[in-house]
Amino acid sequence: MVLESGEVSRDSTQKQVMNRGISVLELLLRTLAAVGTFGSALAMGTTKETRPFSSQFFFKAEYNDLPALTFFVIANSVVCGYLVFSTPLSIYQLIRSAAKISRIILVIFDTVMMALLTAGASAATSIVYLAHQGDGNANWTAICQQLNNFCGRISGSLIGSFVSIVLIMLIIITSTVALSQLHK
Amino acid sequence: MVLESGEVSRDSTQKQVMNRGISVLELLLRTLAAVGTFGSALAMGTTKETRPFSSQFFFKAEYNDLPALTFFVIANSVVCGYLVFSTPLSIYQLIRSAAKISRIILVIFDTVMMALLTAGASAATSIVYLAHQGDGNANWTAICQQLNNFCGRISGSLIGSFVSIVLIMLIIITSTVALSQLHK
C-alpha cells in the first residue's frame, strides 16, 4: 500500500492545528468553570443573616443549617479544586496535541465532576425553591418572608454553579471531538 | 511512504473487533439504564398513600404534591424515552463500527441526558431526605412518621435512577474510548 507523503502530512498538520484550537478552547472553558464554581461556593459559604430572636423560627441563618446547602458548598469546592488541578494536564495537551491517554483520563474525571456538580446544584435548588414557595401539602412554610437577604444570596449563588455545569458539558463534548480527530 | 499492507489490516481488524465489543457493551448498558429509569419513574409515579383525615397534615399523599418529585418522574421518563429511541443508533454502530458522526452525536445527547437525570435524582433526594429528617432550623417537620409507606416507596424509587446515572456515565466513557480508536 502506497500513500502519498505530502497528502498525509498536510492532513495531519490540519488536524494538529484543529486539536490545538480545541485545547485552547478547553483551557478557557476550564478556567471559566473554575471561576464559576469558586464564586458559587464563596457566595453560599459566606451567607449569613442574623434576625432578632423574636422572629418566629430563626436566630441566625447560615448555609450549614440545611444539609443540601452544605453539600452544595462541598460539591462546588471539590469541582473547583479539580478544575484548578486539571489545568496543568490541559496545558500539557495544548503542547502535545496528540496526547490520547491523558485526554481519556480527563474525560472520565470531567464526567464524574459534572455529575457531582449537577447533584449539588439540584439538591440546593430544590431546597431554595422550598424556602421561597414552601409546600402546603407537607406543611413546610416558606421561610423567605423572614429571611429576604439570606434567600437572595442562596438563590444567586446557584447561577455560577449552573453556568459551570454547562461549561463542563462543553469541555466533555470538545474533548470527545478532539479524541475522534486523533490518529493512533 | 510505504506501509506494509498486512500489518495495517491486522491492526485495523483488531480495532474493529474491539470497537464491536465496545458497541455491544454500550447497547447492554443502554438497555439496563432504560430499565432503571423506567422502574424509577413507575415506582415514583404510582406511589399513593391515603390516610384518614384526622391525620395531621395529609389526606392523600402523591408524588405530585411535591414539585421536586414531579420533576423526578418527568426527568426519568424523558431519559428513558431517549434511551429507547437511541437504541437503533446504537445498533447501527454495532453494524458499522467506524461510524464517527453518529457516535459524537450520541455522546452529546448522553451528556445532556446524564445531567438531566442527575438533576432529577438529586432534587428528589434532597426532598426525600427532608421528609425523613425534617429540618429544625427552618421548622420543616419530618412527614415520614405519618407516611411510612409513601416514604418507603419514594426512597426506593431513587435507587433505579442513581444506578442509571452510573450506567450512562459508563456509556459516555466507553463511547469516548471507542472514538479514540477510530481512524478517520
CSV table of C-alpha atoms in Angstrom, one decimal:
chain,number,residue,atom,x,y,z
A,1,MET,CA,0.0,0.0,0.0
A,2,VAL,CA,1.5,3.3,-1.0
A,3,LEU,CA,0.4,6.6,0.4
A,4,GLU,CA,1.3,10.0,-0.9
A,5,SER,CA,3.6,11.5,1.7
A,6,GLY,CA,2.6,15.2,1.1
A,7,GLU,CA,-1.1,14.5,1.4
A,8,VAL,CA,-0.7,12.7,4.7
A,9,SER,CA,1.4,15.3,6.4
A,10,ARG,CA,-0.9,18.2,5.2
A,11,ASP,CA,-3.9,16.3,6.6
A,12,SER,CA,-2.2,15.6,9.9
A,13,THR,CA,-1.0,19.2,10.2
A,14,GLN,CA,-4.5,20.5,9.7
A,15,LYS,CA,-5.7,18.1,12.4
A,16,GLN,CA,-3.0,19.2,14.8
A,17,VAL,CA,-3.9,22.9,14.3
A,18,MET,CA,-7.6,22.0,14.9
A,19,ASN,CA,-6.7,20.0,18.0
A,20,ARG,CA,-4.6,22.8,19.3
A,21,GLY,CA,-7.5,25.2,18.8
A,22,ILE,CA,-9.8,22.8,20.7
A,23,SER,CA,-7.2,22.6,23.5
A,24,VAL,CA,-7.1,26.4,23.9
A,25,LEU,CA,-10.9,26.5,24.0
A,26,GLU,CA,-10.9,23.7,26.6
A,27,LEU,CA,-8.4,25.6,28.8
A,28,LEU,CA,-10.6,28.7,28.6
A,29,LEU,CA,-13.8,26.8,29.5
A,30,ARG,CA,-11.9,25.1,32.3
A,31,THR,CA,-10.8,28.4,33.8
A,32,LEU,CA,-14.3,29.9,33.5
A,33,ALA,CA,-15.9,26.9,35.1
A,34,ALA,CA,-13.4,27.1,38.0
A,35,VAL,CA,-14.3,30.8,38.5
A,36,GLY,CA,-18.0,29.9,38.4
A,37,THR,CA,-17.8,27.1,41.0
A,38,PHE,CA,-15.5,29.2,43.2
A,39,GLY,CA,-17.9,32.1,43.1
A,40,SER,CA,-20.8,29.8,43.9
A,41,ALA,CA,-19.1,28.2,46.9
A,42,LEU,CA,-18.0,31.5,48.2
A,43,ALA,CA,-21.4,33.2,47.8
A,44,MET,CA,-23.2,30.3,49.5
A,45,GLY,CA,-20.5,29.7,52.1
A,46,THR,CA,-20.4,33.3,53.4
A,47,THR,CA,-24.2,33.8,53.5
A,48,LYS,CA,-25.3,34.8,57.0
A,49,GLU,CA,-28.3,36.6,58.2
A,50,THR,CA,-29.0,37.4,61.8
A,51,ARG,CA,-32.5,38.2,62.9
A,52,PRO,CA,-33.8,39.4,66.3
A,53,PHE,CA,-34.8,36.5,68.5
A,54,SER,CA,-38.5,37.5,68.4
A,55,SER,CA,-38.6,36.3,64.8
A,56,GLN,CA,-40.6,33.1,64.5
A,57,PHE,CA,-38.1,30.5,63.6
A,58,PHE,CA,-34.5,31.7,63.0
A,59,PHE,CA,-32.0,33.3,65.2
A,60,LYS,CA,-29.1,33.1,62.7
A,61,ALA,CA,-29.5,31.7,59.2
A,62,GLU,CA,-26.4,30.1,57.7
A,63,TYR,CA,-25.8,27.7,54.8
A,64,ASN,CA,-24.9,24.9,57.2
A,65,ASP,CA,-28.4,24.9,58.8
A,66,LEU,CA,-29.5,22.9,55.7
A,67,PRO,CA,-27.6,19.8,54.7
A,68,ALA,CA,-28.4,20.3,51.0
A,69,LEU,CA,-26.7,23.7,51.0
A,70,THR,CA,-23.7,22.3,52.8
A,71,PHE,CA,-23.5,19.6,50.1
A,72,PHE,CA,-23.7,22.4,47.5
A,73,VAL,CA,-20.7,24.2,49.0
A,74,ILE,CA,-18.7,21.0,49.3
A,75,ALA,CA,-19.5,19.9,45.7
A,76,ASN,CA,-18.6,23.3,44.3
A,77,SER,CA,-15.3,23.4,46.3
A,78,VAL,CA,-14.3,19.9,45.2
A,79,VAL,CA,-15.1,20.6,41.5
A,80,CYS,CA,-13.3,24.0,41.7
A,81,GLY,CA,-10.3,22.2,43.2
A,82,TYR,CA,-10.4,19.6,40.5
A,83,LEU,CA,-10.6,22.2,37.7
A,84,VAL,CA,-7.6,24.0,39.1
A,85,PHE,CA,-5.5,20.9,39.4
A,86,SER,CA,-6.6,19.6,35.9
A,87,THR,CA,-5.3,22.8,34.3
A,88,PRO,CA,-1.7,21.6,34.0
A,89,LEU,CA,-2.9,18.4,32.2
A,90,SER,CA,-4.9,20.7,29.9
A,91,ILE,CA,-1.8,22.8,29.2
A,92,TYR,CA,0.1,19.6,28.5
A,93,GLN,CA,-2.4,18.7,25.9
A,94,LEU,CA,-2.0,22.1,24.4
A,95,ILE,CA,1.7,21.4,23.9
A,96,ARG,CA,1.5,17.8,22.9
A,97,SER,CA,-1.7,17.8,20.9
A,98,ALA,CA,-1.5,14.0,20.2
A,99,ALA,CA,-1.8,13.0,23.9
A,100,LYS,CA,-4.5,10.4,23.9
A,101,ILE,CA,-4.4,8.7,27.3
A,102,SER,CA,-4.4,12.0,29.2
A,103,ARG,CA,-7.4,13.2,27.3
A,104,ILE,CA,-9.4,10.0,28.1
A,105,ILE,CA,-8.5,10.3,31.7
A,106,LEU,CA,-9.6,13.9,31.7
A,107,VAL,CA,-13.0,13.0,30.1
A,108,ILE,CA,-13.6,10.3,32.8
A,109,PHE,CA,-12.9,12.8,35.6
A,110,ASP,CA,-14.8,15.6,33.9
A,111,THR,CA,-17.9,13.3,33.6
A,112,VAL,CA,-17.7,12.4,37.3
A,113,MET,CA,-17.2,16.0,38.3
A,114,MET,CA,-20.1,17.1,36.1
A,115,ALA,CA,-22.4,14.6,37.9
A,116,LEU,CA,-21.2,15.8,41.3
A,117,LEU,CA,-21.7,19.5,40.5
A,118,THR,CA,-25.2,18.8,39.0
A,119,ALA,CA,-26.1,16.8,42.1
A,120,GLY,CA,-25.0,19.6,44.4
A,121,ALA,CA,-26.7,22.3,42.4
A,122,SER,CA,-30.0,20.4,42.0
A,123,ALA,CA,-30.2,19.4,45.7
A,124,ALA,CA,-29.7,23.0,46.7
A,125,THR,CA,-32.2,24.3,44.1
A,126,SER,CA,-35.0,22.1,45.4
A,127,ILE,CA,-34.3,23.4,48.9
A,128,VAL,CA,-34.1,27.1,47.7
A,129,TYR,CA,-37.4,26.5,45.9
A,130,LEU,CA,-38.9,25.2,49.1
A,131,ALA,CA,-37.6,28.2,51.0
A,132,HIS,CA,-39.3,30.5,48.6
A,133,GLN,CA,-42.6,28.7,48.0
A,134,GLY,CA,-43.0,26.3,50.9
A,135,ASP,CA,-45.2,23.3,50.5
A,136,GLY,CA,-48.8,23.3,51.7
A,137,ASN,CA,-49.2,19.5,51.4
A,138,ALA,CA,-46.2,18.7,53.7
A,139,ASN,CA,-46.9,21.8,55.9
A,140,TRP,CA,-43.5,23.2,55.2
A,141,THR,CA,-43.7,27.0,55.4
A,142,ALA,CA,-41.8,29.4,53.1
A,143,ILE,CA,-39.0,30.9,55.1
A,144,CYS,CA,-38.1,33.7,52.7
A,145,GLN,CA,-40.5,36.2,54.1
A,146,GLN,CA,-38.4,36.3,57.2
A,147,LEU,CA,-35.1,36.0,55.5
A,148,ASN,CA,-35.0,38.2,52.5
A,149,ASN,CA,-31.3,38.7,52.4
A,150,PHE,CA,-30.4,35.1,53.0
A,151,CYS,CA,-32.8,33.9,50.3
A,152,GLY,CA,-31.5,36.3,47.8
A,153,ARG,CA,-27.9,35.2,48.4
A,154,ILE,CA,-28.6,31.5,48.2
A,155,SER,CA,-30.6,31.9,45.1
A,156,GLY,CA,-27.9,34.0,43.4
A,157,SER,CA,-25.2,31.5,44.3
A,158,LEU,CA,-26.9,28.8,42.2
A,159,ILE,CA,-26.2,30.7,39.0
A,160,GLY,CA,-22.5,30.2,39.0
A,161,SER,CA,-22.9,26.5,39.5
A,162,PHE,CA,-25.4,26.1,36.7
A,163,VAL,CA,-23.2,28.1,34.3
A,164,SER,CA,-20.3,25.8,35.3
A,165,ILE,CA,-22.3,22.7,34.6
A,166,VAL,CA,-22.9,23.9,31.0
A,167,LEU,CA,-19.2,24.7,30.7
A,168,ILE,CA,-18.1,21.3,31.9
A,169,MET,CA,-20.6,19.8,29.5
A,170,LEU,CA,-18.9,21.7,26.6
A,171,ILE,CA,-15.5,20.6,27.8
A,172,ILE,CA,-16.6,16.9,27.6
A,173,ILE,CA,-18.0,17.4,24.1
A,174,THR,CA,-14.9,19.3,22.8
A,175,SER,CA,-12.7,16.6,24.3
A,176,THR,CA,-14.7,13.9,22.6
A,177,VAL,CA,-14.4,15.7,19.2
A,178,ALA,CA,-10.7,16.2,19.8
A,179,LEU,CA,-10.2,12.5,20.6
A,180,SER,CA,-12.1,11.5,17.4
A,181,GLN,CA,-9.6,13.5,15.4
A,182,LEU,CA,-6.5,11.7,16.7
A,183,HIS,CA,-4.6,9.1,14.8
A,184,LYS,CA,-3.2,6.4,17.0
B,1,MET,CA,6.0,6.4,2.4
B,2,VAL,CA,5.4,2.7,2.2
B,3,LEU,CA,3.4,0.8,4.7
B,4,GLU,CA,3.2,-3.0,4.9
B,5,SER,CA,-0.3,-3.9,3.9
B,6,GLY,CA,-0.6,-7.0,6.2
B,7,GLU,CA,0.3,-5.0,9.3
B,8,VAL,CA,-2.2,-2.3,8.6
B,9,SER,CA,-5.1,-4.6,8.0
B,10,ARG,CA,-4.3,-6.7,11.1
B,11,ASP,CA,-4.2,-3.6,13.2
B,12,SER,CA,-7.4,-2.2,11.8
B,13,THR,CA,-9.2,-5.6,12.2
B,14,GLN,CA,-8.2,-5.8,15.8
B,15,LYS,CA,-9.6,-2.3,16.4
B,16,GLN,CA,-12.8,-3.2,14.6
B,17,VAL,CA,-13.3,-6.2,16.8
B,18,MET,CA,-12.6,-4.1,19.9
B,19,ASN,CA,-15.0,-1.4,18.7
B,20,ARG,CA,-17.6,-4.0,18.1
B,21,GLY,CA,-17.1,-5.3,21.6
B,22,ILE,CA,-17.5,-1.8,23.0
B,23,SER,CA,-20.7,-1.3,21.0
B,24,VAL,CA,-22.2,-4.5,22.4
B,25,LEU,CA,-21.3,-3.3,25.9
B,26,GLU,CA,-22.8,0.1,25.2
B,27,LEU,CA,-26.0,-1.5,23.9
B,28,LEU,CA,-26.2,-3.6,27.1
B,29,LEU,CA,-25.6,-0.6,29.3
B,30,ARG,CA,-28.2,1.5,27.4
B,31,THR,CA,-30.8,-1.2,27.9
B,32,LEU,CA,-30.1,-1.6,31.6
B,33,ALA,CA,-30.2,2.2,32.1
B,34,ALA,CA,-33.6,2.4,30.2
B,35,VAL,CA,-34.9,-0.3,32.6
B,36,GLY,CA,-33.6,1.5,35.6
B,37,THR,CA,-35.1,4.9,34.7
B,38,PHE,CA,-38.4,3.2,33.7
B,39,GLY,CA,-38.6,1.5,37.1
B,40,SER,CA,-37.8,4.7,38.9
B,41,ALA,CA,-40.5,6.7,37.0
B,42,LEU,CA,-43.0,3.9,37.6
B,43,ALA,CA,-42.3,3.4,41.3
B,44,MET,CA,-42.4,7.2,42.0
B,45,GLY,CA,-45.4,7.9,39.7
B,46,THR,CA,-47.6,5.2,41.2
B,47,THR,CA,-46.9,6.0,44.8
B,48,LYS,CA,-50.0,6.9,46.7
B,49,GLU,CA,-50.9,6.7,50.3
B,50,THR,CA,-54.3,7.6,51.7
B,51,ARG,CA,-54.6,8.4,55.4
B,52,PRO,CA,-57.7,9.1,57.5
B,53,PHE,CA,-58.5,12.8,57.6
B,54,SER,CA,-57.7,13.0,61.3
B,55,SER,CA,-54.0,12.7,60.4
B,56,GLN,CA,-52.2,16.0,61.0
B,57,PHE,CA,-51.2,17.1,57.5
B,58,PHE,CA,-52.1,14.8,54.7
B,59,PHE,CA,-55.3,13.5,53.3
B,60,LYS,CA,-53.7,11.7,50.3
B,61,ALA,CA,-50.0,11.7,49.6
B,62,GLU,CA,-49.0,11.5,46.0
B,63,TYR,CA,-45.8,12.3,44.1
B,64,ASN,CA,-47.3,15.4,42.5
B,65,ASP,CA,-47.8,17.1,45.9
B,66,LEU,CA,-44.1,17.9,45.8
B,67,PRO,CA,-42.7,19.7,42.7
B,68,ALA,CA,-39.2,18.0,43.1
B,69,LEU,CA,-40.8,14.6,42.9
B,70,THR,CA,-42.8,15.6,39.8
B,71,PHE,CA,-39.6,16.7,38.2
B,72,PHE,CA,-38.0,13.4,39.1
B,73,VAL,CA,-40.8,11.5,37.3
B,74,ILE,CA,-40.5,13.8,34.2
B,75,ALA,CA,-36.7,13.5,34.1
B,76,ASN,CA,-36.7,9.7,34.4
B,77,SER,CA,-39.4,9.4,31.7
B,78,VAL,CA,-37.6,11.7,29.3
B,79,VAL,CA,-34.3,9.9,29.8
B,80,CYS,CA,-36.0,6.5,29.5
B,81,GLY,CA,-37.6,7.6,26.2
B,82,TYR,CA,-34.3,8.9,24.9
B,83,LEU,CA,-32.5,5.7,25.8
B,84,VAL,CA,-35.2,3.6,24.0
B,85,PHE,CA,-35.0,5.8,20.9
B,86,SER,CA,-31.2,5.9,20.8
B,87,THR,CA,-31.0,2.1,20.7
B,88,PRO,CA,-31.4,1.9,16.9
B,89,LEU,CA,-28.5,4.3,16.5
B,90,SER,CA,-26.5,2.2,18.9
B,91,ILE,CA,-27.3,-1.0,16.9
B,92,TYR,CA,-26.2,0.9,13.7
B,93,GLN,CA,-22.9,1.5,15.4
B,94,LEU,CA,-22.7,-2.2,16.2
B,95,ILE,CA,-23.0,-3.0,12.5
B,96,ARG,CA,-21.0,-0.1,11.1
B,97,SER,CA,-18.3,0.1,13.7
B,98,ALA,CA,-16.5,3.0,12.0
B,99,ALA,CA,-19.5,5.4,12.3
B,100,LYS,CA,-18.0,8.5,13.8
B,101,ILE,CA,-20.5,11.3,13.5
B,102,SER,CA,-23.3,9.2,15.0
B,103,ARG,CA,-21.1,8.4,18.0
B,104,ILE,CA,-20.3,12.0,18.6
B,105,ILE,CA,-24.0,12.9,18.4
B,106,LEU,CA,-24.8,10.2,20.9
B,107,VAL,CA,-22.1,11.4,23.3
B,108,ILE,CA,-23.5,14.9,23.2
B,109,PHE,CA,-27.0,13.7,23.9
B,110,ASP,CA,-25.8,11.2,26.5
B,111,THR,CA,-24.1,14.0,28.4
B,112,VAL,CA,-27.2,16.2,28.4
B,113,MET,CA,-29.4,13.3,29.5
B,114,MET,CA,-27.0,12.4,32.3
B,115,ALA,CA,-27.2,16.0,33.6
B,116,LEU,CA,-31.0,15.9,33.4
B,117,LEU,CA,-31.2,12.6,35.2
B,118,THR,CA,-28.7,13.7,37.9
B,119,ALA,CA,-30.6,16.9,38.4
B,120,GLY,CA,-33.9,15.0,38.9
B,121,ALA,CA,-32.5,12.4,41.2
B,122,SER,CA,-30.7,14.9,43.4
B,123,ALA,CA,-33.6,17.3,43.7
B,124,ALA,CA,-35.8,14.4,44.7
B,125,THR,CA,-33.2,13.0,47.1
B,126,SER,CA,-32.9,16.3,49.0
B,127,ILE,CA,-36.7,16.3,49.4
B,128,VAL,CA,-36.8,12.7,50.5
B,129,TYR,CA,-34.1,13.4,53.0
B,130,LEU,CA,-36.2,16.3,54.3
B,131,ALA,CA,-39.3,14.1,54.5
B,132,HIS,CA,-37.3,11.6,56.6
B,133,GLN,CA,-35.3,14.0,58.8
B,134,GLY,CA,-37.1,17.3,58.7
B,135,ASP,CA,-35.2,20.5,59.4
B,136,GLY,CA,-35.3,22.1,62.9
B,137,ASN,CA,-33.8,25.4,61.7
B,138,ALA,CA,-36.4,26.0,59.0
B,139,ASN,CA,-39.2,24.4,61.2
B,140,TRP,CA,-39.9,21.8,58.5
B,141,THR,CA,-41.2,18.7,60.2
B,142,ALA,CA,-40.4,15.2,59.1
B,143,ILE,CA,-43.5,13.8,57.4
B,144,CYS,CA,-42.4,10.1,57.4
B,145,GLN,CA,-43.8,9.2,60.8
B,146,GLN,CA,-47.2,9.7,59.3
B,147,LEU,CA,-46.5,8.3,55.9
B,148,ASN,CA,-44.4,5.2,56.3
B,149,ASN,CA,-45.5,3.5,53.1
B,150,PHE,CA,-45.2,6.7,50.9
B,151,CYS,CA,-41.7,7.4,52.3
B,152,GLY,CA,-40.5,3.8,51.7
B,153,ARG,CA,-41.6,3.9,48.1
B,154,ILE,CA,-40.2,7.3,47.2
B,155,SER,CA,-36.9,6.4,48.8
B,156,GLY,CA,-36.7,3.1,46.9
B,157,SER,CA,-37.5,4.7,43.6
B,158,LEU,CA,-34.3,6.8,43.8
B,159,ILE,CA,-32.2,3.6,43.5
B,160,GLY,CA,-33.0,2.9,39.9
B,161,SER,CA,-32.2,6.5,39.0
B,162,PHE,CA,-28.8,6.5,40.6
B,163,VAL,CA,-27.9,3.2,39.1
B,164,SER,CA,-28.9,4.6,35.7
B,165,ILE,CA,-26.7,7.7,36.2
B,166,VAL,CA,-23.7,5.4,36.7
B,167,LEU,CA,-24.6,3.4,33.7
B,168,ILE,CA,-24.9,6.5,31.4
B,169,MET,CA,-21.6,7.7,32.8
B,170,LEU,CA,-20.1,4.3,31.7
B,171,ILE,CA,-21.7,4.7,28.3
B,172,ILE,CA,-20.1,8.1,27.8
B,173,ILE,CA,-16.7,6.8,28.9
B,174,THR,CA,-16.9,3.7,26.6
B,175,SER,CA,-18.0,5.9,23.7
B,176,THR,CA,-15.1,8.2,24.2
B,177,VAL,CA,-12.7,5.2,24.3
B,178,ALA,CA,-14.3,3.9,21.1
B,179,LEU,CA,-14.0,7.2,19.4
B,180,SER,CA,-10.3,7.5,20.2
B,181,GLN,CA,-9.8,4.1,18.5
B,182,LEU,CA,-11.2,5.2,15.1
B,183,HIS,CA,-9.2,6.1,12.1
B,184,LYS,CA,-10.7,8.8,10.1
